[in-house]
Amino acid sequence: LRAFEQRLVDCVAALQPEAFKWKVLLIVVIVWNVMTGLGWLMDASGSMGFLESLWNHKAFSCGLIVLFILLITNQYQKALAPQIVMARCRSVLKEYNMSCDESLWSIKKDVNLMICQLSCLNRMDALS
């Protein structure tokens, strides 16, 4: 159990630097879109069409395209990879009556639940 716990901690720790890079990239792209989008919305020349307006605001258009590509290709999942791994491990550990804390440093067996299940099984055997 300790070897599994250590390997799990190592795997999550290895995902952290790449996840941080993707988080920073997504935050930069979103902030870029918000800032240039405000400039696009506040533009005083309202007599032009939608496509012409996007053509005149190339920074906003490029930011939208980059954000769209990042979302379509599911790149945001790379930013959430450690949390996804931890959630999946918790669901697997739950099947074996185990749990782990947020940092994955301690995997605990739920002894009370196991005792309760054993006593229920003993009662069912006694009834049949």
PDB file of C-alpha atoms in Angstrom:
ATOM      1  CA  LEU A   1       0.000   0.000   0.000  1.00  0.00           C
ATOM      2  CA  ARG A   2       2.850   2.390   0.783  1.00  0.00           C
ATOM      3  CA  ALA A   3       4.490   1.748  -2.595  1.00  0.00           C
ATOM      4  CA  PHE A   4       1.206   2.494  -4.372  1.00  0.00           C
ATOM      5  CA  GLU A   5       0.784   5.628  -2.305  1.00  0.00           C
ATOM      6  CA  GLN A   6       4.296   6.829  -3.138  1.00  0.00           C
ATOM      7  CA  ARG A   7       3.864   6.072  -6.842  1.00  0.00           C
ATOM      8  CA  LEU A   8       0.574   7.967  -6.877  1.00  0.00           C
ATOM      9  CA  VAL A   9       2.178  10.986  -5.207  1.00  0.00           C
ATOM     10  CA  ASP A  10       5.034  10.866  -7.735  1.00  0.00           C
ATOM     11  CA  CYS A  11       2.631  10.723 -10.687  1.00  0.00           C
ATOM     12  CA  VAL A  12       0.582  13.670  -9.464  1.00  0.00           C
ATOM     13  CA  ALA A  13       3.732  15.647  -8.671  1.00  0.00           C
ATOM     14  CA  ALA A  14       5.046  14.995 -12.189  1.00  0.00           C
ATOM     15  CA  LEU A  15       1.842  16.412 -13.670  1.00  0.00           C
ATOM     16  CA  GLN A  16       1.988  19.644 -11.661  1.00  0.00           C
ATOM     17  CA  PRO A  17       4.563  21.628 -13.735  1.00  0.00           C
ATOM     18  CA  GLU A  18       2.852  20.960 -17.063  1.00  0.00           C
ATOM     19  CA  ALA A  19      -0.561  21.668 -15.541  1.00  0.00           C
ATOM     20  CA  PHE A  20       0.748  24.977 -14.225  1.00  0.00           C
ATOM     21  CA  LYS A  21       1.980  25.956 -17.694  1.00  0.00           C
ATOM     22  CA  TRP A  22      -1.403  25.175 -19.244  1.00  0.00           C
ATOM     23  CA  LYS A  23      -3.212  27.095 -16.501  1.00  0.00           C
ATOM     24  CA  VAL A  24      -1.033  30.136 -17.131  1.00  0.00           C
ATOM     25  CA  LEU A  25      -1.616  29.889 -20.891  1.00  0.00           C
ATOM     26  CA  LEU A  26      -5.377  29.608 -20.469  1.00  0.00           C
ATOM     27  CA  ILE A  27      -5.476  32.513 -18.020  1.00  0.00           C
ATOM     28  CA  VAL A  28      -3.413  34.678 -20.371  1.00  0.00           C
ATOM     29  CA  VAL A  29      -5.664  33.860 -23.338  1.00  0.00           C
ATOM     30  CA  ILE A  30      -8.837  34.502 -21.336  1.00  0.00           C
ATOM     31  CA  VAL A  31      -7.544  37.808 -19.929  1.00  0.00           C
ATOM     32  CA  TRP A  32      -6.406  38.788 -23.436  1.00  0.00           C
ATOM     33  CA  ASN A  33      -9.901  38.069 -24.774  1.00  0.00           C
ATOM     34  CA  VAL A  34     -11.593  40.010 -21.977  1.00  0.00           C
ATOM     35  CA  MET A  35      -9.364  43.052 -22.438  1.00  0.00           C
ATOM     36  CA  THR A  36      -9.547  43.136 -26.228  1.00  0.00           C
ATOM     37  CA  GLY A  37     -13.248  42.231 -26.112  1.00  0.00           C
ATOM     38  CA  LEU A  38     -13.956  45.278 -23.972  1.00  0.00           C
ATOM     39  CA  GLY A  39     -12.120  47.392 -26.524  1.00  0.00           C
ATOM     40  CA  TRP A  40     -14.182  45.799 -29.282  1.00  0.00           C
ATOM     41  CA  LEU A  41     -17.439  46.451 -27.436  1.00  0.00           C
ATOM     42  CA  MET A  42     -16.516  50.036 -26.568  1.00  0.00           C
ATOM     43  CA  ASP A  43     -15.581  50.873 -30.146  1.00  0.00           C
ATOM     44  CA  ALA A  44     -17.382  54.065 -31.170  1.00  0.00           C
ATOM     45  CA  SER A  45     -17.677  53.164 -34.859  1.00  0.00           C
ATOM     46  CA  GLY A  46     -20.952  51.260 -34.691  1.00  0.00           C
ATOM     47  CA  SER A  47     -21.931  51.742 -38.339  1.00  0.00           C
ATOM     48  CA  MET A  48     -19.906  48.811 -39.680  1.00  0.00           C
ATOM     49  CA  GLY A  49     -20.995  45.185 -39.926  1.00  0.00           C
ATOM     50  CA  PHE A  50     -20.052  42.357 -37.588  1.00  0.00           C
ATOM     51  CA  LEU A  51     -17.366  40.788 -39.792  1.00  0.00           C
ATOM     52  CA  GLU A  52     -15.899  44.158 -40.664  1.00  0.00           C
ATOM     53  CA  SER A  53     -15.778  45.018 -36.974  1.00  0.00           C
ATOM     54  CA  LEU A  54     -13.934  41.761 -36.230  1.00  0.00           C
ATOM     55  CA  TRP A  55     -11.542  42.505 -39.102  1.00  0.00           C
ATOM     56  CA  ASN A  56     -10.759  45.914 -37.606  1.00  0.00           C
ATOM     57  CA  HIS A  57     -10.038  44.357 -34.197  1.00  0.00           C
ATOM     58  CA  LYS A  58      -7.470  41.746 -35.163  1.00  0.00           C
ATOM     59  CA  ALA A  59      -6.163  41.232 -31.617  1.00  0.00           C
ATOM     60  CA  PHE A  60      -9.624  40.247 -30.397  1.00  0.00           C
ATOM     61  CA  SER A  61     -10.245  38.043 -33.434  1.00  0.00           C
ATOM     62  CA  CYS A  62      -6.926  36.215 -33.023  1.00  0.00           C
ATOM     63  CA  GLY A  63      -7.573  35.767 -29.292  1.00  0.00           C
ATOM     64  CA  LEU A  64     -10.997  34.268 -30.025  1.00  0.00           C
ATOM     65  CA  ILE A  65      -9.517  31.870 -32.562  1.00  0.00           C
ATOM     66  CA  VAL A  66      -6.796  30.739 -30.132  1.00  0.00           C
ATOM     67  CA  LEU A  67      -9.320  30.287 -27.306  1.00  0.00           C
ATOM     68  CA  PHE A  68     -11.658  28.371 -29.605  1.00  0.00           C
ATOM     69  CA  ILE A  69      -8.837  26.057 -30.724  1.00  0.00           C
ATOM     70  CA  LEU A  70      -7.758  25.452 -27.104  1.00  0.00           C
ATOM     71  CA  LEU A  71     -11.305  24.579 -26.078  1.00  0.00           C
ATOM     72  CA  ILE A  72     -12.093  22.400 -29.100  1.00  0.00           C
ATOM     73  CA  THR A  73      -8.895  20.372 -28.676  1.00  0.00           C
ATOM     74  CA  ASN A  74      -9.606  19.888 -24.924  1.00  0.00           C
ATOM     75  CA  GLN A  75      -6.353  21.518 -23.854  1.00  0.00           C
ATOM     76  CA  TYR A  76      -8.024  22.698 -20.646  1.00  0.00           C
ATOM     77  CA  GLN A  77      -7.921  19.075 -19.460  1.00  0.00           C
ATOM     78  CA  LYS A  78      -4.137  19.299 -19.317  1.00  0.00           C
ATOM     79  CA  ALA A  79      -4.530  22.110 -16.798  1.00  0.00           C
ATOM     80  CA  LEU A  80      -6.838  19.918 -14.723  1.00  0.00           C
ATOM     81  CA  ALA A  81      -4.863  16.668 -15.067  1.00  0.00           C
ATOM     82  CA  PRO A  82      -3.756  16.368 -11.411  1.00  0.00           C
ATOM     83  CA  GLN A  83      -7.307  16.897 -10.156  1.00  0.00           C
ATOM     84  CA  ILE A  84      -8.647  14.350 -12.668  1.00  0.00           C
ATOM     85  CA  VAL A  85      -6.084  11.745 -11.556  1.00  0.00           C
ATOM     86  CA  MET A  86      -6.883  12.379  -7.889  1.00  0.00           C
ATOM     87  CA  ALA A  87     -10.637  12.082  -8.481  1.00  0.00           C
ATOM     88  CA  ARG A  88     -10.216   8.807 -10.369  1.00  0.00           C
ATOM     89  CA  CYS A  89      -7.964   7.403  -7.644  1.00  0.00           C
ATOM     90  CA  ARG A  90     -10.502   8.353  -5.005  1.00  0.00           C
ATOM     91  CA  SER A  91     -13.247   6.549  -6.913  1.00  0.00           C
ATOM     92  CA  VAL A  92     -11.107   3.401  -7.251  1.00  0.00           C
ATOM     93  CA  LEU A  93     -10.026   3.518  -3.605  1.00  0.00           C
ATOM     94  CA  LYS A  94     -13.655   3.927  -2.553  1.00  0.00           C
ATOM     95  CA  GLU A  95     -14.447   0.534  -4.104  1.00  0.00           C
ATOM     96  CA  TYR A  96     -11.887  -1.014  -1.739  1.00  0.00           C
ATOM     97  CA  ASN A  97     -13.203   0.878   1.306  1.00  0.00           C
ATOM     98  CA  MET A  98     -10.240   3.239   1.310  1.00  0.00           C
ATOM     99  CA  SER A  99      -9.961   6.985   1.147  1.00  0.00           C
ATOM    100  CA  CYS A 100      -7.225   9.556   0.725  1.00  0.00           C
ATOM    101  CA  ASP A 101      -6.736  13.144   1.701  1.00  0.00           C
ATOM    102  CA  GLU A 102      -6.359  16.037  -0.727  1.00  0.00           C
ATOM    103  CA  SER A 103      -2.572  15.746  -0.950  1.00  0.00           C
ATOM    104  CA  LEU A 104      -2.664  11.943  -1.495  1.00  0.00           C
ATOM    105  CA  TRP A 105      -0.129  11.554   1.289  1.00  0.00           C
ATOM    106  CA  SER A 106      -2.220   9.183   3.353  1.00  0.00           C
ATOM    107  CA  ILE A 107      -4.412   6.401   2.070  1.00  0.00           C
ATOM    108  CA  LYS A 108      -6.589   5.053   4.854  1.00  0.00           C
ATOM    109  CA  LYS A 109      -8.687   1.952   5.100  1.00  0.00           C
ATOM    110  CA  ASP A 110     -12.154   2.608   6.396  1.00  0.00           C
ATOM    111  CA  VAL A 111     -12.122  -0.025   9.154  1.00  0.00           C
ATOM    112  CA  ASN A 112     -15.505   0.957  10.597  1.00  0.00           C
ATOM    113  CA  LEU A 113     -17.196   0.486   7.238  1.00  0.00           C
ATOM    114  CA  MET A 114     -15.526  -2.908   6.766  1.00  0.00           C
ATOM    115  CA  ILE A 115     -16.633  -4.045  10.239  1.00  0.00           C
ATOM    116  CA  CYS A 116     -20.179  -2.865   9.532  1.00  0.00           C
ATOM    117  CA  GLN A 117     -20.236  -4.747   6.213  1.00  0.00           C
ATOM    118  CA  LEU A 118     -18.900  -7.919   7.859  1.00  0.00           C
ATOM    119  CA  SER A 119     -21.491  -7.749  10.612  1.00  0.00           C
ATOM    120  CA  CYS A 120     -24.244  -7.273   8.019  1.00  0.00           C
ATOM    121  CA  LEU A 121     -22.961 -10.289   6.098  1.00  0.00           C
ATOM    122  CA  ASN A 122     -22.889 -12.358   9.289  1.00  0.00           C
ATOM    123  CA  ARG A 123     -26.489 -11.382  10.036  1.00  0.00           C
ATOM    124  CA  MET A 124     -27.565 -12.320   6.524  1.00  0.00           C
ATOM    125  CA  ASP A 125     -25.846 -15.694   6.885  1.00  0.00           C
ATOM    126  CA  ALA A 126     -27.590 -16.257  10.193  1.00  0.00           C
ATOM    127  CA  LEU A 127     -30.986 -15.466   8.642  1.00  0.00           C
ATOM    128  CA  SER A 128     -30.568 -17.888   5.758  1.00  0.00           C
TER     129      SER A 128
END
